[in-house]
Amino acid sequence: MSAEEIIRLDMGKMDGDTAADAAATLCLGIESSCDETSAAIVDSNRNILSHIIYSQIPEHQKYGGVVPELAARAHILAIDEVVRQTLERAGKTMGDIDVVAATAGPGLIGGVLVGWMAATGIAQATGKPLVAVNHLEGHALVPRLCATSASGAAGGSHVEFPYLLMLASGGHCQILLVRGVGKYELIGQTLDDSAGEAFDKVAKMLGLGYPGGPVVDTRARDGNPTAFKFPRPLCDKPGCDFSFSGIKTAARTFLDRNPAPHTDEFINDFCASFQASVVDCIINRLTNAMCDTRGAAAAPRTLVVAGGVAKNSAIRAAMEELASRHGMIFAAPPMNLCTDNGAMIAWAGIENHRCGNIVREPVAPRPRWPLTEL
Ligand code: KG4
Ligand code: ZN
C-alpha cells in the first residue's frame, strides 16, 4: 500500500467545517470491520479534521463479495499508513489527540482485530483513553455528527435524541428507537437476509458485480418499477420485522426462467421492480413502528436512516415522504458517511467518552455484538 494510493482516497474536510475549537475534545477513530480501512479525526464540536477511507472493494470484486482472509491481510497492510496520514492531514500528532476509538465488533473478526489492536497499541503507548465502539452504534450515532435531507442538501444540522432509526447495512436490518448513547430499543429486525444482502445478491444474479446496492440504485432510475411483480413479504402482517429472502428467491426463479443475455431495458426494469419491493417493505414496517412508538413516554420526532443502504435514493425519498406525512422530521447522514467510515467511529468515540464509557480492562473483539447488549 503506497502513500499515494491512500492519499487518493482522502475524504478531506466536510463542507462547512470551521476551524476546530481549541477546547474541543479530539478523537482519533479507526474502522476495519469489513472491507474499508478508515481513520478520522473528529472533534466534539462536530468538525471532521481529516478522514481517510481506503476501500478494498477492487480487491474483492473478482470474487463477487468480501473474502474475510484477504480483507484481514489488506487491513494489516494499510492500517499504519491510513492512521499516519490521518494525523498528518489534520496537522496533528498523537500528543494533540484526547481519545482513541476503534470498532471492537460486530464484523469480520480478522479485520476487527487489526483495527482494535492498532488502537489498543496507540492508546497504551500514548496513555490516551480508549473507547471500544460497537460498529452499529457508529452507524446509529453518525446523524448526530452531521445530517442532511433525502437529496443530501441542507447539510450542517444534526439529530437530537430520541429518534426512530432504520439501520440498514450489508449485515444488519433493524428498526430501533434510539433514546441516547447506549440506549437502544429494538422495534423490529430481519428474520433472514439484510436489505444490503438482498441488493448484493440480486445484483450478482444479474451479473452487475459487487457491491450491488449502488449499481441497482443507478439502474433503477431508468427502469419501470411495475414491470415485474415481486412479493412484499410480511407486509400483510402486523409488526415491524422484515424478510427479504422471499424477494431474492423470486428474483432467482424469474431469472432461471428468463436467462441471460438481458437487454439494458430488462435489467433497468428488473432493478426498479426489485428496489420498489424493498422500499415498500421498509415503508410498511416503519409505518407500524411509528404507530407503536407514538404513545411512548418520549416519542421520537425524527425519522432517521443510516448504514450503507441509507445511500439508496429511492429509500431516502420514500422515508422523507413518510416522515412528512406523519409530521416527523427526516434526516440521513451525508452520502460519504452512510457506508463504513472512520468518522462515525470517531464520533461514537466522542459520545461514549463524554458518557465515561472508556476501556478499563482488556476488551475482546466480538464478531457478534447486538446494540441491545450495550
Ligand atoms: O454499512 P455498510 O458499508 O457495511 C456494513 O456494515 O455492512 O453497508 C454496505 C451495504 C452493501 O450491501 C451495499 O450494497 C449497500 O450497503 N449499499 C447500497 C447502496 N450503497 C451501498 N444499497 C442500496 N442502494 C445504495 N445506493
Ligand atoms: Zn457498516
Coordinates of N, CA, C and O in Angstrom, one line a residue, residues 308-366:
G308 N -25.1 1.5 5.1 CA -24.7 1.6 3.7 C -26.0 1.8 2.8 O -25.9 2.5 1.9
V309 N -27.1 1.1 3.1 CA -28.3 1.1 2.3 C -28.9 2.5 2.4 O -29.7 2.9 1.5
A310 N -28.6 3.3 3.4 CA -29.1 4.7 3.5 C -28.7 5.5 2.3 O -29.2 6.6 2.1
K311 N -27.7 5.1 1.5 CA -27.3 5.8 0.3 C -28.4 5.7 -0.8 O -28.4 6.5 -1.7
N312 N -29.3 4.7 -0.6 CA -30.3 4.5 -1.7 C -31.2 5.6 -1.9 O -32.0 6.0 -1.0
S313 N -31.3 6.1 -3.1 CA -32.0 7.3 -3.4 C -33.5 7.1 -3.2 O -34.3 8.0 -2.7
A314 N -34.0 5.9 -3.6 CA -35.5 5.7 -3.5 C -35.9 5.5 -2.0 O -37.0 6.0 -1.6
I315 N -35.0 4.8 -1.3 CA -35.4 4.6 0.2 C -35.4 6.0 0.9 O -36.3 6.3 1.7
R316 N -34.4 6.8 0.6 CA -34.3 8.2 1.2 C -35.5 9.0 0.9 O -36.2 9.6 1.8
A317 N -35.9 9.0 -0.4 CA -37.0 9.8 -0.8 C -38.3 9.3 -0.2 O -39.2 10.1 0.3
A318 N -38.5 7.9 -0.2 CA -39.8 7.4 0.4 C -39.9 7.6 1.9 O -40.9 7.9 2.4
M319 N -38.7 7.5 2.6 CA -38.7 7.8 4.0 C -39.0 9.3 4.3 O -39.7 9.6 5.3
E320 N -38.5 10.1 3.5 CA -38.7 11.6 3.7 C -40.2 11.9 3.6 O -40.8 12.6 4.4
E321 N -40.8 11.2 2.5 CA -42.2 11.4 2.3 C -43.1 10.9 3.5 O -44.0 11.5 3.9
L322 N -42.7 9.7 3.9 CA -43.4 9.1 5.1 C -43.3 9.9 6.3 O -44.3 10.1 7.0
A323 N -42.1 10.5 6.6 CA -41.9 11.3 7.8 C -42.8 12.5 7.7 O -43.5 12.9 8.6
S324 N -42.9 13.2 6.5 CA -43.6 14.4 6.4 C -45.1 14.1 6.5 O -45.9 14.9 7.1
R325 N -45.6 12.9 6.0 CA -47.0 12.5 6.2 C -47.4 12.4 7.7 O -48.5 12.5 8.1
H326 N -46.4 12.0 8.5 CA -46.6 11.7 9.9 C -46.2 12.9 10.8 O -46.0 12.7 12.0
G327 N -45.9 14.0 10.2 CA -45.5 15.2 10.9 C -44.1 15.0 11.6 O -43.9 15.6 12.7
M328 N -43.3 14.2 11.0 CA -41.9 14.0 11.6 C -40.9 14.6 10.7 O -41.1 14.9 9.5
I329 N -39.7 14.9 11.3 CA -38.6 15.4 10.6 C -37.8 14.2 10.0 O -37.7 13.2 10.7
F330 N -37.3 14.3 8.8 CA -36.5 13.2 8.2 C -35.0 13.6 8.2 O -34.7 14.8 7.9
A331 N -34.1 12.7 8.5 CA -32.7 13.0 8.5 C -31.9 11.8 8.1 O -32.3 10.7 8.4
A332 N -30.8 12.0 7.3 CA -29.9 10.9 6.9 C -28.5 11.5 7.0 O -28.3 12.7 6.8
P333 N -27.5 10.6 7.1 CA -26.1 11.1 7.1 C -25.8 11.5 5.6 O -26.5 11.0 4.7
P334 N -24.9 12.4 5.4 CA -24.4 12.7 4.1 C -23.9 11.4 3.4 O -23.6 10.5 4.2
M335 N -24.0 11.3 2.1 CA -23.7 10.1 1.4 C -22.4 9.4 1.9 O -22.3 8.2 2.0
N336 N -21.3 10.2 2.1 CA -20.0 9.6 2.4 C -19.9 9.1 3.8 O -18.9 8.5 4.2
L337 N -20.9 9.4 4.6 CA -20.9 8.9 6.0 C -22.0 7.7 6.2 O -22.2 7.3 7.3
C338 N -22.5 7.2 5.1 CA -23.5 6.1 5.2 C -22.8 4.8 5.2 O -23.0 4.0 6.1
T339 N -21.9 4.6 4.2 CA -21.1 3.3 4.2 C -20.0 3.4 5.2 O -19.8 4.5 5.8
D340 N -19.4 2.3 5.5 CA -18.4 2.2 6.6 C -17.3 3.3 6.5 O -16.8 3.5 5.4
N341 N -17.1 4.0 7.6 CA -16.1 5.0 7.6 C -15.6 5.3 9.0 O -16.2 5.0 10.0
G342 N -14.4 5.9 9.1 CA -13.8 6.2 10.4 C -14.4 7.3 11.2 O -14.3 7.3 12.4
A343 N -15.0 8.3 10.5 CA -15.6 9.4 11.1 C -16.7 9.0 12.1 O -16.9 9.6 13.2
M344 N -17.5 8.0 11.6 CA -18.6 7.6 12.5 C -18.1 6.9 13.8 O -18.7 7.0 14.8
I345 N -16.9 6.3 13.6 CA -16.3 5.6 14.8 C -15.7 6.7 15.7 O -15.9 6.6 17.0
A346 N -15.1 7.7 15.2 CA -14.5 8.7 16.0 C -15.6 9.5 16.7 O -15.5 9.8 17.9
W347 N -16.8 9.7 16.0 CA -17.9 10.4 16.6 C -18.5 9.6 17.8 O -18.7 10.1 18.9
A348 N -18.7 8.3 17.5 CA -19.2 7.4 18.6 C -18.2 7.4 19.8 O -18.6 7.3 20.9
G349 N -16.9 7.5 19.5 CA -15.8 7.6 20.5 C -16.0 8.9 21.3 O -16.0 8.8 22.6
I350 N -16.3 10.0 20.7 CA -16.6 11.3 21.4 C -17.8 11.1 22.3 O -17.8 11.5 23.5
E351 N -18.9 10.6 21.8 CA -20.1 10.5 22.5 C -20.0 9.5 23.7 O -20.5 9.8 24.8
N352 N -19.3 8.4 23.5 CA -19.1 7.4 24.6 C -18.1 8.0 25.7 O -18.3 7.8 26.9
H353 N -17.1 8.7 25.2 CA -16.1 9.2 26.1 C -16.8 10.3 27.0 O -16.6 10.3 28.2
R354 N -17.7 11.1 26.4 CA -18.5 12.0 27.2 C -19.3 11.4 28.3 O -19.5 11.9 29.3
C355 N -19.7 10.1 28.0 CA -20.6 9.4 29.0 C -19.7 8.6 29.9 O -20.2 7.8 30.8
G356 N -18.4 8.6 29.8 CA -17.5 7.9 30.7 C -17.3 6.4 30.2 O -16.8 5.6 31.0
N357 N -17.8 6.1 29.0 CA -17.6 4.7 28.5 C -16.3 4.4 27.9 O -16.1 4.4 26.7
I358 N -15.2 4.4 28.8 CA -13.9 4.1 28.2 C -13.5 2.7 28.7 O -14.0 2.2 29.7
V359 N -12.5 2.1 28.0 CA -12.0 0.8 28.3 C -11.2 0.8 29.6 O -10.2 1.6 29.8
R360 N -11.6 0.0 30.6 CA -10.9 0.0 31.9 C -10.2 -1.4 32.1 O -9.3 -1.5 32.9
E361 N -10.6 -2.4 31.4 CA -9.9 -3.7 31.4 C -9.9 -4.2 30.0 O -10.7 -3.8 29.1
P362 N -9.0 -5.2 29.7 CA -8.9 -5.7 28.3 C -10.3 -6.1 27.7 O -11.1 -6.7 28.3
V363 N -10.4 -5.7 26.4 CA -11.7 -6.0 25.7 C -11.4 -7.0 24.6 O -10.4 -6.8 23.8
A364 N -12.2 -8.0 24.5 CA -12.0 -9.0 23.4 C -13.0 -8.6 22.3 O -14.2 -8.4 22.5
P365 N -12.4 -8.4 21.1 CA -13.3 -8.0 19.9 C -14.3 -9.1 19.7 O -14.1 -10.3 19.9
R366 N -15.5 -8.6 19.2 CA -16.6 -9.6 19.1 C -17.2 -9.6 17.7 O -17.5 -8.6 17.1

